[in-house]
XYZ file of C-alpha atoms in Angstrom:
275
model
C 113.560 79.958 115.531
C 115.773 78.544 112.761
C 114.505 81.148 110.294
C 115.334 83.912 112.775
C 118.952 82.766 112.773
C 118.969 82.540 108.973
C 117.702 86.109 108.719
C 120.393 87.330 111.104
C 123.060 85.523 109.085
C 121.897 87.345 105.931
C 122.425 90.625 107.783
C 125.956 89.562 108.752
C 126.713 88.281 105.242
C 125.679 91.634 103.797
C 128.063 93.458 106.122
C 130.864 91.060 105.220
C 130.171 91.556 101.505
C 130.555 95.346 101.650
C 133.620 94.956 103.881
C 135.260 93.028 101.022
C 134.136 95.620 98.454
C 135.377 98.878 99.930
C 134.497 101.088 96.953
C 130.858 99.948 96.961
C 130.746 100.505 100.710
C 132.047 104.068 100.382
C 129.525 105.024 97.702
C 126.761 103.286 99.633
C 127.361 105.495 102.672
C 126.749 108.777 100.816
C 122.902 108.651 100.746
C 122.791 107.870 104.471
C 125.080 110.786 105.266
C 122.937 113.168 103.202
C 119.743 111.965 104.895
C 121.339 112.166 108.339
C 122.354 115.804 107.791
C 118.858 116.723 106.566
C 117.140 114.993 109.493
C 119.557 116.427 112.053
C 118.929 119.949 110.716
C 115.155 119.417 110.896
C 115.301 118.092 114.489
C 117.574 120.927 115.612
C 115.149 123.437 114.076
C 112.241 121.737 115.849
C 114.095 121.783 119.173
C 114.835 125.492 118.686
C 111.401 126.636 117.509
C 109.183 123.818 118.783
C 107.962 125.756 121.821
C 107.008 128.724 119.625
C 105.127 126.406 117.283
C 103.183 124.899 120.191
C 102.353 128.371 121.525
C 101.101 129.411 118.083
C 98.946 126.272 117.828
C 97.380 126.689 121.302
C 96.177 130.335 121.545
C 93.270 129.208 123.729
C 95.739 128.607 126.574
C 97.210 132.140 126.574
C 95.140 133.191 129.586
C 95.881 130.115 131.682
C 97.523 130.783 135.029
C 100.956 129.589 136.060
C 102.127 126.830 136.339
C 99.445 125.165 134.148
C 100.312 127.100 130.997
C 103.992 126.142 131.198
C 103.263 122.502 132.068
C 100.692 122.128 129.273
C 102.830 123.642 126.537
C 105.973 121.991 127.831
C 104.260 118.612 127.650
C 103.041 119.268 124.108
C 106.535 120.369 123.051
C 108.032 117.139 124.373
C 105.315 115.092 122.640
C 105.888 116.967 119.370
C 109.635 116.327 119.472
C 109.112 112.659 120.434
C 106.723 112.152 117.506
C 109.168 113.863 115.152
C 111.989 111.632 116.388
C 109.808 108.531 115.972
C 108.851 109.630 112.456
C 112.532 110.214 111.653
C 113.415 106.676 112.751
C 110.486 105.171 110.830
C 111.140 107.095 107.607
C 114.950 107.217 107.632
C 115.369 104.058 105.568
C 112.691 105.027 103.035
C 114.151 108.501 102.491
C 117.715 107.177 102.313
C 116.718 104.535 99.766
C 114.878 107.140 97.706
C 117.853 109.530 97.725
C 120.281 106.690 97.080
C 118.233 104.724 94.532
C 120.972 104.706 91.845
C 123.664 103.874 94.443
C 121.762 100.989 95.989
C 120.515 99.629 92.665
C 124.119 99.383 91.541
C 125.199 97.781 94.826
C 122.332 95.273 94.741
C 123.127 94.302 91.143
C 126.762 93.689 92.092
C 125.662 91.406 94.939
C 123.313 89.513 92.592
C 126.068 88.999 90.034
C 128.504 87.932 92.740
C 126.261 85.229 94.235
C 124.371 84.138 91.122
C 125.584 80.790 89.703
C 125.561 82.250 86.172
C 126.992 85.638 87.189
C 123.974 87.588 85.963
C 121.647 89.997 87.787
C 117.928 90.418 86.980
C 117.036 93.746 85.377
C 113.689 95.536 85.504
C 113.925 96.929 81.991
C 112.445 100.222 83.252
C 113.904 103.682 82.876
C 115.513 105.349 85.903
C 112.656 107.852 86.090
C 110.073 105.058 86.160
C 112.032 103.164 88.816
C 112.271 106.295 90.971
C 108.523 106.894 90.635
C 107.678 103.317 91.660
C 110.146 103.469 94.559
C 108.728 106.806 95.792
C 105.127 105.607 95.482
C 105.750 102.321 97.305
C 107.895 103.998 99.968
C 105.095 106.461 100.696
C 102.650 103.589 101.141
C 105.017 101.836 103.533
C 105.729 105.048 105.454
C 101.985 105.609 105.946
C 101.580 102.061 107.280
C 104.606 102.443 109.538
C 103.450 105.855 110.780
C 100.037 104.451 111.741
C 101.759 101.700 113.701
C 104.037 104.319 115.259
C 101.148 106.479 116.447
C 99.366 103.411 117.855
C 102.472 102.231 119.719
C 103.187 105.750 120.961
C 99.677 105.924 122.435
C 100.090 102.467 123.991
C 103.296 103.706 125.588
C 101.198 105.577 128.167
C 99.739 102.290 129.474
C 101.313 101.639 132.896
C 104.000 98.912 132.995
C 103.178 97.437 129.548
C 103.869 100.767 127.897
C 107.398 100.796 129.284
C 108.188 97.100 128.756
C 106.127 95.242 126.158
C 105.349 98.126 123.793
C 109.003 99.084 123.079
C 109.782 95.454 122.206
C 106.787 95.271 119.857
C 107.905 98.566 118.351
C 111.332 97.164 117.474
C 109.748 94.128 115.785
C 107.306 96.298 113.812
C 110.105 98.647 112.762
C 112.234 95.654 111.792
C 109.505 94.320 109.500
C 109.099 97.619 107.672
C 112.871 98.123 107.472
C 113.200 94.724 105.819
C 110.441 95.528 103.342
C 112.152 98.753 102.302
C 115.554 97.097 101.969
C 114.424 93.995 100.053
C 112.406 96.261 97.758
C 115.656 97.328 96.048
C 116.204 93.790 94.706
C 112.542 92.799 94.377
C 111.511 95.896 92.401
C 114.269 95.056 89.942
C 112.482 91.730 89.487
C 109.163 93.553 88.905
C 107.631 92.188 92.127
C 104.780 94.488 93.162
C 104.319 95.863 96.683
C 101.333 93.657 97.514
C 103.262 90.552 96.518
C 106.352 91.705 98.413
C 104.339 92.107 101.595
C 102.849 88.651 101.077
C 106.316 87.154 100.687
C 107.547 88.795 103.872
C 104.471 87.826 105.885
C 104.918 84.197 104.804
C 108.419 84.211 106.381
C 107.947 86.540 109.357
C 110.542 84.825 111.532
C 113.137 85.182 108.764
C 112.191 88.836 108.332
C 112.402 89.537 112.079
C 115.792 87.811 112.277
C 117.082 90.261 109.672
C 115.171 93.420 110.559
C 114.862 93.375 114.352
C 118.621 93.555 115.155
C 118.944 96.189 112.436
C 116.078 98.254 113.883
C 117.666 98.077 117.340
C 121.037 99.150 115.918
C 119.436 102.036 114.007
C 118.301 103.527 117.331
C 121.937 104.480 117.958
C 122.837 107.781 116.236
C 125.013 107.471 113.091
C 124.896 103.652 113.104
C 122.346 103.558 110.263
C 124.754 105.407 107.973
C 127.471 102.776 108.421
C 125.192 99.725 108.324
C 122.971 100.753 105.400
C 125.210 99.518 102.534
C 125.629 96.117 104.175
C 121.901 96.013 104.967
C 121.100 96.494 101.268
C 123.577 93.744 100.353
C 122.121 91.365 102.954
C 118.555 92.180 101.885
C 119.479 91.281 98.306
C 120.635 87.865 99.500
C 117.426 87.422 101.471
C 115.323 88.472 98.469
C 116.892 85.620 96.498
C 115.960 83.269 99.331
C 112.358 84.515 99.380
C 112.019 83.907 95.635
C 113.780 80.532 95.736
C 116.758 81.607 93.635
C 120.055 79.785 93.971
C 122.799 81.449 95.986
C 126.463 80.753 95.357
C 128.062 80.944 98.779
C 131.286 82.820 99.404
C 134.295 80.835 98.299
C 136.063 81.400 101.593
C 133.238 79.673 103.473
C 132.506 76.600 101.406
C 134.651 76.724 98.254
C 132.043 78.259 95.955
C 129.260 75.797 96.591
C 125.848 76.515 95.152
C 122.888 76.187 97.480
C 119.295 76.074 96.373
C 117.123 78.336 98.470
C 113.716 76.979 99.518
C 111.128 77.429 96.799
C 108.502 80.101 97.491
C 104.842 79.119 97.909
C 103.000 78.430 94.683
C 101.586 81.533 93.071
C 104.579 83.820 93.736
C 106.092 85.390 90.645
C 109.184 83.806 89.217
C 112.375 85.899 89.212
C 112.453 88.558 86.534
C 108.701 88.745 86.033
């Protein structure tokens, strides 16, 4: 459980970092606000026209007698909206990171320079267009994985008792893992760490990942919270990425007078920073 606490502390440290850097925090909120407006508009449109869409998709039920027609299509409308809401939660981070790639890259670099003993941040050496392409490609792969998990958990939700108790808890842990992958990707992609290797790193420290991502996933269930927490989540994920790769972290001067701590070395075979 120690790693769980360490992961949670990285989340708190990220929030404290952006609190001390108000300008970075303000710019970091913009992508989340844009994504929130887009998603809210889409969900409102679905709530308004969802019943019509279900009626269009189920013409075979037009001749059904009352109340079966209303119950059937009403149920499908609720399921459609629930799936859309689940997909919105699962994809919110990926879409926000894609929209805010330049914002979060800049924020992550500032965090790296701030905590690096030599004051330097790793650079990918890639053009912005290439970075955006890699980010979009990897985000799509993660979204597909997360969506498959989401559909599976949604189906398991109909299991009596377990579906209303165990499944939601598992769902938060699964969402937390994928959230952490998306957020650490900002710093790890800059170090040219490929998706397969990133997933391997995270799976090797699952308790650390859950300590960071699970509280964040639970908080993101509250409307608007994701917008305010996203900049700090990116900052905290950058700190955790350094831990995963075994890079040194210079702690905040207010906490321990600028001490330098060596993060645990990653398992043999992981790429060194900057590769």
